[in-house]
CSV table of C-alpha atoms in Angstrom, one decimal:
chain,number,residue,atom,x,y,z
A,10,UNK,CA,-31.0,33.7,1.6
A,11,UNK,CA,-32.6,37.1,2.1
A,12,UNK,CA,-35.9,38.7,2.5
A,13,UNK,CA,-36.8,40.6,-0.6
A,14,UNK,CA,-38.9,43.8,-0.8
A,15,UNK,CA,-40.5,44.2,-4.2
A,16,UNK,CA,-41.2,47.9,-3.6
A,17,UNK,CA,-39.2,50.9,-2.8
A,18,UNK,CA,-39.8,52.8,0.5
A,19,UNK,CA,-42.9,55.0,0.2
A,20,UNK,CA,-42.5,58.8,0.5
A,21,UNK,CA,-45.1,59.0,3.3
A,22,UNK,CA,-43.1,56.4,5.3
A,23,UNK,CA,-39.9,58.3,4.8
A,24,UNK,CA,-41.6,61.5,6.0
A,25,UNK,CA,-42.9,59.8,9.1
A,26,UNK,CA,-39.7,57.9,10.0
A,27,UNK,CA,-37.1,60.2,8.4
A,28,UNK,CA,-34.7,60.4,11.4
A,29,UNK,CA,-35.0,56.7,12.2
A,30,UNK,CA,-34.3,55.6,8.6
A,31,UNK,CA,-31.3,57.9,8.3
A,32,UNK,CA,-29.8,56.8,11.7
A,33,UNK,CA,-30.4,53.1,11.2
A,34,UNK,CA,-28.9,52.9,7.7
A,35,UNK,CA,-25.9,54.9,8.9
A,36,UNK,CA,-25.5,52.7,12.0
A,37,UNK,CA,-26.1,49.3,10.4
A,38,UNK,CA,-25.1,49.7,6.8
A,39,UNK,CA,-22.7,52.6,7.0
A,40,UNK,CA,-24.8,54.5,4.4
A,41,UNK,CA,-25.7,58.2,4.7
A,42,UNK,CA,-29.0,58.8,2.9
A,43,UNK,CA,-29.7,62.2,4.4
A,44,UNK,CA,-28.9,64.0,1.1
A,45,UNK,CA,-31.0,61.5,-0.9
A,46,UNK,CA,-34.0,62.0,1.5
A,47,UNK,CA,-33.8,65.8,1.3
A,48,UNK,CA,-33.7,65.5,-2.6
A,49,UNK,CA,-36.8,63.2,-2.4
A,50,UNK,CA,-38.7,65.8,-0.4
A,51,UNK,CA,-37.7,68.6,-2.7
A,52,UNK,CA,-38.6,66.7,-5.9
A,53,UNK,CA,-41.8,65.5,-4.4
A,54,UNK,CA,-42.9,69.0,-3.6
A,55,UNK,CA,-42.1,70.2,-7.1
A,56,UNK,CA,-43.9,67.2,-8.5
A,57,UNK,CA,-47.0,68.0,-6.5
A,58,UNK,CA,-46.9,71.6,-7.7
A,59,UNK,CA,-46.5,70.5,-11.3
A,60,UNK,CA,-49.4,68.1,-10.9
A,61,UNK,CA,-51.6,70.9,-9.6
A,62,UNK,CA,-50.6,73.1,-12.6
A,63,UNK,CA,-51.2,70.2,-14.9
A,64,UNK,CA,-54.7,69.5,-13.4
A,65,UNK,CA,-55.6,73.2,-13.6
A,66,UNK,CA,-54.4,73.6,-17.2
A,67,UNK,CA,-56.3,70.4,-18.2
A,68,UNK,CA,-59.4,71.8,-16.6
A,69,UNK,CA,-59.0,75.1,-18.5
A,70,UNK,CA,-58.6,73.1,-21.7
A,71,UNK,CA,-61.8,71.1,-21.0
A,72,UNK,CA,-63.7,74.2,-20.3
A,73,UNK,CA,-62.4,75.9,-23.4
A,74,UNK,CA,-63.2,73.0,-25.6
A,75,UNK,CA,-66.8,72.9,-24.2
A,76,UNK,CA,-67.1,76.6,-24.9
A,77,UNK,CA,-65.9,76.2,-28.5
A,78,UNK,CA,-68.5,73.6,-29.1
A,79,UNK,CA,-71.2,75.7,-27.6
A,80,UNK,CA,-70.2,78.8,-29.7
A,81,UNK,CA,-70.3,76.7,-32.9
A,82,UNK,CA,-73.8,75.5,-32.0
A,83,UNK,CA,-74.9,79.1,-31.5
A,84,UNK,CA,-73.5,80.0,-34.9
A,85,UNK,CA,-70.8,82.3,-33.4
A,86,UNK,CA,-68.1,81.1,-35.7
A,87,UNK,CA,-65.7,84.0,-35.1
A,88,UNK,CA,-66.0,83.6,-31.3
A,89,UNK,CA,-65.4,79.9,-31.6
A,90,UNK,CA,-62.3,80.3,-33.8
A,91,UNK,CA,-61.0,82.9,-31.3
A,92,UNK,CA,-61.4,80.5,-28.5
A,93,UNK,CA,-59.9,77.7,-30.7
A,94,UNK,CA,-56.7,79.8,-31.1
A,95,UNK,CA,-56.3,79.9,-27.4
A,96,UNK,CA,-56.2,76.2,-27.2
A,97,UNK,CA,-52.9,76.2,-29.2
A,98,UNK,CA,-51.1,77.8,-26.3
A,99,UNK,CA,-52.8,75.6,-23.8
A,100,UNK,CA,-51.9,72.5,-25.7
A,101,UNK,CA,-48.2,73.5,-25.8
A,102,UNK,CA,-48.3,74.3,-22.0
A,103,UNK,CA,-49.9,70.9,-21.3
A,104,UNK,CA,-47.2,69.2,-23.4
A,105,UNK,CA,-44.4,71.0,-21.4
A,106,UNK,CA,-46.1,70.3,-18.1
A,107,UNK,CA,-46.5,66.6,-18.9
A,108,UNK,CA,-42.9,66.3,-20.0
A,109,UNK,CA,-41.8,68.1,-16.8
A,110,UNK,CA,-44.0,65.9,-14.6
A,111,UNK,CA,-42.6,62.7,-16.3
A,112,UNK,CA,-39.0,63.9,-15.8
A,113,UNK,CA,-39.7,64.6,-12.1
A,114,UNK,CA,-41.4,61.3,-11.6
A,115,UNK,CA,-38.5,59.4,-13.2
A,116,UNK,CA,-35.9,61.4,-11.2
A,117,UNK,CA,-37.8,60.8,-8.0
A,118,UNK,CA,-38.2,57.1,-8.6
A,119,UNK,CA,-34.4,56.9,-9.3
A,120,UNK,CA,-33.5,58.5,-6.0
A,121,UNK,CA,-36.1,56.4,-4.1
A,122,UNK,CA,-34.5,53.2,-5.5
A,123,UNK,CA,-31.2,54.4,-4.1
A,124,UNK,CA,-32.5,54.5,-0.5
A,125,UNK,CA,-32.4,50.9,0.9
A,126,UNK,CA,-34.9,49.3,3.2
A,127,UNK,CA,-33.9,49.6,6.9
A,128,UNK,CA,-32.3,46.4,8.1
A,129,UNK,CA,-33.9,44.5,10.9
A,130,UNK,CA,-32.7,45.4,14.4
A,131,UNK,CA,-30.9,42.0,14.7
A,132,UNK,CA,-28.6,42.8,11.9
A,133,UNK,CA,-25.1,43.8,13.2
A,134,UNK,CA,-23.6,47.1,12.1
A,135,UNK,CA,-20.5,47.1,9.8
A,136,UNK,CA,-19.0,48.2,6.6
A,137,UNK,CA,-17.6,45.0,5.1
A,138,UNK,CA,-17.6,41.2,5.5
A,139,UNK,CA,-15.1,41.3,8.4
A,140,UNK,CA,-17.8,42.9,10.6
A,141,UNK,CA,-20.2,39.9,10.2
A,142,UNK,CA,-21.1,38.1,13.4
A,143,UNK,CA,-20.2,34.4,13.5
A,144,UNK,CA,-23.3,32.5,14.5
A,145,UNK,CA,-21.9,29.0,14.0
A,146,UNK,CA,-18.5,27.6,13.1
A,147,UNK,CA,-17.3,24.1,13.0
A,148,UNK,CA,-14.0,23.3,14.6
A,149,UNK,CA,-11.8,23.3,11.6
A,150,UNK,CA,-8.8,22.4,13.8
A,151,UNK,CA,-10.1,18.9,14.3
A,152,UNK,CA,-7.8,16.2,13.0
A,153,UNK,CA,-10.4,15.0,10.5
A,154,UNK,CA,-10.2,18.3,8.8
A,155,UNK,CA,-6.5,18.8,8.8
A,156,UNK,CA,-5.9,16.4,6.0
A,157,UNK,CA,-8.5,18.0,3.8
A,158,UNK,CA,-7.1,19.6,0.6
A,159,UNK,CA,-8.5,22.8,-0.9
A,160,UNK,CA,-10.9,22.3,-3.8
A,161,UNK,CA,-8.5,23.8,-6.3
A,162,UNK,CA,-5.9,21.1,-5.5
A,163,UNK,CA,-8.5,18.4,-5.6
A,164,UNK,CA,-9.8,19.6,-9.0
A,165,UNK,CA,-6.2,19.4,-10.4
A,166,UNK,CA,-5.4,16.1,-8.8
A,167,UNK,CA,-8.6,14.4,-10.1
A,168,UNK,CA,-9.1,16.4,-13.2
A,169,UNK,CA,-12.5,17.7,-12.1
A,170,UNK,CA,-12.5,21.3,-13.2
A,171,UNK,CA,-10.3,23.0,-15.8
A,172,UNK,CA,-10.0,26.7,-15.1
A,173,UNK,CA,-7.5,27.4,-17.8
A,174,UNK,CA,-9.7,25.8,-20.5
A,175,UNK,CA,-12.5,28.1,-19.4
A,176,UNK,CA,-10.2,31.1,-19.9
A,177,UNK,CA,-9.4,29.9,-23.4
A,178,UNK,CA,-13.1,29.4,-24.3
A,179,UNK,CA,-14.5,32.5,-22.6
A,180,UNK,CA,-12.3,34.2,-20.0
A,181,UNK,CA,-11.5,34.1,-16.3
A,182,UNK,CA,-14.4,33.0,-14.1
A,183,UNK,CA,-16.0,30.6,-16.6
A,184,UNK,CA,-14.6,27.1,-15.5
A,185,UNK,CA,-15.1,23.9,-17.5
A,186,UNK,CA,-16.3,20.9,-15.4
A,187,UNK,CA,-14.9,17.6,-16.6
A,188,UNK,CA,-15.7,13.9,-16.0
A,189,UNK,CA,-16.5,13.2,-12.4
A,190,UNK,CA,-16.5,17.0,-11.7
A,191,UNK,CA,-19.4,17.5,-14.1
A,192,UNK,CA,-21.2,14.4,-12.7
A,193,UNK,CA,-20.7,15.8,-9.2
A,194,UNK,CA,-22.1,19.2,-10.1
A,195,UNK,CA,-25.2,17.6,-11.7
A,196,UNK,CA,-25.7,15.2,-8.8
A,197,UNK,CA,-25.6,18.1,-6.3
A,198,UNK,CA,-28.1,20.1,-8.2
A,199,UNK,CA,-30.4,17.0,-8.4
A,200,UNK,CA,-29.9,16.4,-4.7
A,201,UNK,CA,-30.9,19.9,-3.6
A,202,UNK,CA,-33.9,19.9,-6.0
A,203,UNK,CA,-35.1,16.5,-4.8
A,204,UNK,CA,-34.8,17.5,-1.1
A,205,UNK,CA,-36.7,20.8,-1.7
A,206,UNK,CA,-39.5,18.9,-3.6
A,207,UNK,CA,-39.8,16.6,-0.6
A,208,UNK,CA,-40.0,19.5,1.7
A,209,UNK,CA,-42.9,21.2,0.0
A,210,UNK,CA,-41.1,23.6,-2.4
A,211,UNK,CA,-42.7,23.7,-5.8
A,212,UNK,CA,-40.0,23.4,-8.5
A,213,UNK,CA,-39.9,26.1,-11.3
A,214,UNK,CA,-37.8,26.3,-14.4
A,215,UNK,CA,-37.5,30.0,-15.2
A,216,UNK,CA,-36.0,32.2,-17.9
A,217,UNK,CA,-32.3,33.0,-17.5
A,218,UNK,CA,-32.8,36.5,-18.8
A,219,UNK,CA,-35.0,39.2,-17.3
A,220,UNK,CA,-36.3,42.6,-18.3
A,221,UNK,CA,-35.4,45.9,-16.6
A,222,UNK,CA,-38.6,45.9,-14.5
A,223,UNK,CA,-37.6,42.5,-12.9
A,224,UNK,CA,-34.1,43.9,-12.2
A,225,UNK,CA,-35.7,46.8,-10.3
A,226,UNK,CA,-38.3,44.4,-8.7
A,227,UNK,CA,-35.7,42.6,-6.6
A,228,UNK,CA,-33.2,45.4,-6.2
A,229,UNK,CA,-30.5,44.4,-8.6
A,230,UNK,CA,-31.1,47.6,-10.4
A,231,UNK,CA,-29.9,50.3,-10.1
A,232,UNK,CA,-27.7,49.2,-7.2
A,233,UNK,CA,-25.9,46.2,-8.9
A,234,UNK,CA,-26.1,47.2,-12.5
A,235,UNK,CA,-22.4,47.0,-13.0
A,236,UNK,CA,-22.4,43.4,-11.8
A,237,UNK,CA,-25.0,42.2,-14.3
A,238,UNK,CA,-24.4,41.1,-17.9
A,239,UNK,CA,-26.6,43.2,-20.2
A,240,UNK,CA,-28.0,42.2,-23.6
A,241,UNK,CA,-28.1,45.6,-25.4
A,242,UNK,CA,-30.4,44.9,-28.4
A,243,UNK,CA,-33.3,43.5,-26.3
A,244,UNK,CA,-32.4,45.5,-23.0
A,245,UNK,CA,-32.4,42.2,-21.1
A,246,UNK,CA,-30.2,41.1,-18.2
A,247,UNK,CA,-28.6,37.7,-17.6
A,248,UNK,CA,-29.8,36.6,-14.1
A,249,UNK,CA,-27.4,36.8,-11.1
A,250,UNK,CA,-29.6,34.2,-9.3
A,251,UNK,CA,-32.8,32.3,-9.8
A,252,UNK,CA,-34.3,34.5,-7.0
A,253,UNK,CA,-34.8,37.3,-9.5
A,254,UNK,CA,-37.2,35.6,-12.0
A,255,UNK,CA,-38.9,33.5,-9.3
A,256,UNK,CA,-39.6,36.5,-7.0
A,257,UNK,CA,-40.7,38.7,-9.9
A,258,UNK,CA,-43.5,36.2,-10.7
A,259,UNK,CA,-45.3,38.0,-7.8
A,260,UNK,CA,-44.3,41.6,-8.8
A,261,UNK,CA,-47.4,43.9,-8.7
A,262,UNK,CA,-49.6,41.1,-7.5
A,263,UNK,CA,-51.7,41.1,-4.3
A,264,UNK,CA,-51.7,37.6,-2.8
A,265,UNK,CA,-54.6,36.4,-0.7
A,266,UNK,CA,-53.6,35.6,2.9
A,267,UNK,CA,-55.0,32.1,2.6
A,268,UNK,CA,-52.6,31.3,-0.2
A,269,UNK,CA,-49.5,31.9,2.0
A,270,UNK,CA,-46.9,30.7,2.4
A,271,UNK,CA,-45.8,30.1,-1.2
A,272,UNK,CA,-42.7,28.0,-1.5
A,273,UNK,CA,-40.6,27.7,-4.6
A,274,UNK,CA,-37.3,26.1,-5.6
A,275,UNK,CA,-35.4,26.6,-8.9
A,276,UNK,CA,-32.1,25.7,-10.5
A,277,UNK,CA,-30.4,28.1,-12.9
A,278,UNK,CA,-27.0,29.0,-14.1
A,279,UNK,CA,-26.1,32.4,-12.7
A,280,UNK,CA,-24.1,35.2,-14.2
A,281,UNK,CA,-22.3,38.0,-12.3
A,282,UNK,CA,-19.6,40.4,-13.3
A,283,UNK,CA,-17.1,41.5,-10.7
A,284,UNK,CA,-16.7,45.2,-10.8
A,285,UNK,CA,-13.1,46.4,-10.9
A,286,UNK,CA,-10.5,44.1,-9.4
A,287,UNK,CA,-12.8,42.8,-6.6
A,288,UNK,CA,-12.3,39.1,-6.3
A,289,UNK,CA,-9.6,39.0,-8.9
A,290,UNK,CA,-7.1,37.3,-6.7
A,291,UNK,CA,-9.5,34.8,-5.1
A,292,UNK,CA,-8.7,31.3,-6.1
A,293,UNK,CA,-10.8,28.4,-7.3
A,294,UNK,CA,-14.6,28.5,-7.4
A,295,UNK,CA,-15.0,31.8,-5.5
A,296,UNK,CA,-16.2,34.9,-7.4
A,297,UNK,CA,-17.1,33.1,-10.6
A,298,UNK,CA,-18.8,34.9,-13.5
A,299,UNK,CA,-20.9,31.9,-14.2
A,300,UNK,CA,-22.0,29.3,-11.6
A,301,UNK,CA,-24.9,27.0,-10.9
A,302,UNK,CA,-27.3,27.5,-8.0
A,303,UNK,CA,-30.4,26.0,-6.5
A,304,UNK,CA,-32.5,28.7,-4.9
A,305,UNK,CA,-35.3,28.4,-2.4
A,306,UNK,CA,-37.8,31.3,-2.2
A,307,UNK,CA,-40.7,31.7,0.2
A,308,UNK,CA,-43.5,34.4,-0.1
A,309,UNK,CA,-45.1,35.0,3.3
A,310,UNK,CA,-46.7,37.7,5.4
A,311,UNK,CA,-44.7,40.3,7.3
A,312,UNK,CA,-45.5,38.8,10.8
A,313,UNK,CA,-44.1,35.4,9.7
A,314,UNK,CA,-41.1,36.6,7.7
A,315,UNK,CA,-38.4,36.3,10.3
A,316,UNK,CA,-39.6,32.9,11.6
A,317,UNK,CA,-39.8,31.8,8.0
A,318,UNK,CA,-36.2,32.9,7.4
A,319,UNK,CA,-35.0,31.0,10.5
A,320,UNK,CA,-36.8,27.9,9.3
A,321,UNK,CA,-35.2,28.2,5.8
A,322,UNK,CA,-31.8,28.6,7.4
A,323,UNK,CA,-32.3,25.5,9.6
A,324,UNK,CA,-33.5,23.6,6.5
A,325,UNK,CA,-30.3,24.5,4.6
A,326,UNK,CA,-28.2,23.6,7.6
A,327,UNK,CA,-29.8,20.1,7.6
A,328,UNK,CA,-28.7,19.6,3.9
A,329,UNK,CA,-25.2,20.6,4.7
A,330,UNK,CA,-25.2,18.1,7.6
A,331,UNK,CA,-26.6,15.4,5.3
A,332,UNK,CA,-23.6,16.0,3.0
A,333,UNK,CA,-21.3,15.9,6.1
A,334,UNK,CA,-19.7,19.2,5.2
A,335,UNK,CA,-18.2,21.6,7.8
A,336,UNK,CA,-19.6,25.1,7.6
A,337,UNK,CA,-19.6,28.6,9.0
A,338,UNK,CA,-22.7,30.7,9.5
A,339,UNK,CA,-22.5,34.4,9.6
A,340,UNK,CA,-25.0,37.2,10.3
C-alpha cells in the first residue's frame, strides 16, 4: 500500500523548499535532483518571459485590429489596408510564440514529473530492498514452518499451476492455474473482496486499460513506462494494479471534506513488464508479468493520511492472520 499524490510538486513549493527537497531525496531515496531543479527554474523563467511577450503581442494585435475597424468606418481604406498588412507579421509572431510557449510548458512538465515527492521522515534511507527496515517478522525457524514446502514444489506436486504451459501460450511470467490452483486463486480473491466489503470498502469493477493522463496521475508515467504494456493504436496502457484506475477516478476533482474518507476495493488482473533481466532468475510466482490482485484504496485529508495508512496496514495484517500465514513486514 502507498499514499499516492495525484499532482507533481508545484514550482513555488520547490522554490521555497529547494534545499530541503534536494537533501531529503538524496538522503532517503538516493536520488540527486539538483540538476532537475535548476532546469526547472531556468525553464520557468524563460516560460514567464515568453508568456509576457505573448501577452504583449496579443495586446498589440487587439489594438491593431480595433484600429483597422475604426479606419474602415472613417473611410480610410488605404490606412486600414496598411494596418492590415502589419497584422500578417504579428500573426506569424504570435504563432511562433505560442509554439515556443507550448514546447516550454511540455518540457517543464516533463522535468517536474521526474522530481519525486519527498518521502515522510519515518521512511528509512537506502538504495535497494536490502536497506528496508524489518518492522515485523514471524519466527520462520519454528518447527511448524520447517516442514513447509516452497510454493513451486507444491504447485508441481498437486498440479496447481503450470508455468511451462504459460510459456507455450504466451511467454515467461504468464502462468496457467489448473484445477484446485484455479479454485484457490478465485477463492482468495472472493475472500479479500468479501472482507473489504464488510469493513466499509465500496467495491469497484474498473477498466483494465487506462489512458496516458491516468498513467501520469498516479506516477506510473514517466517513471515506470518501461514496465507497462502499451497498446499503440489507442495509446492505452494495461494497468499494473487496480490502484491506477481507482485513484484516477478522483483526478482533477476537489472533494468536500465532509465526504472523506472515501474507501474503495477492486479486483483486477495486473500486467507488468520487468525491464532488462531484473527478476529473470526469481522462481515461482514472483515477478510475474500477469497476476491477480485485490487493491484497497482510501482517499483522505493530509492530516489523517498516515494514521489511515497505519489502519490499512493493520487491517491487511488481520487478513493474513485469518489465513494463518507467516509474514514479514518491511518499511
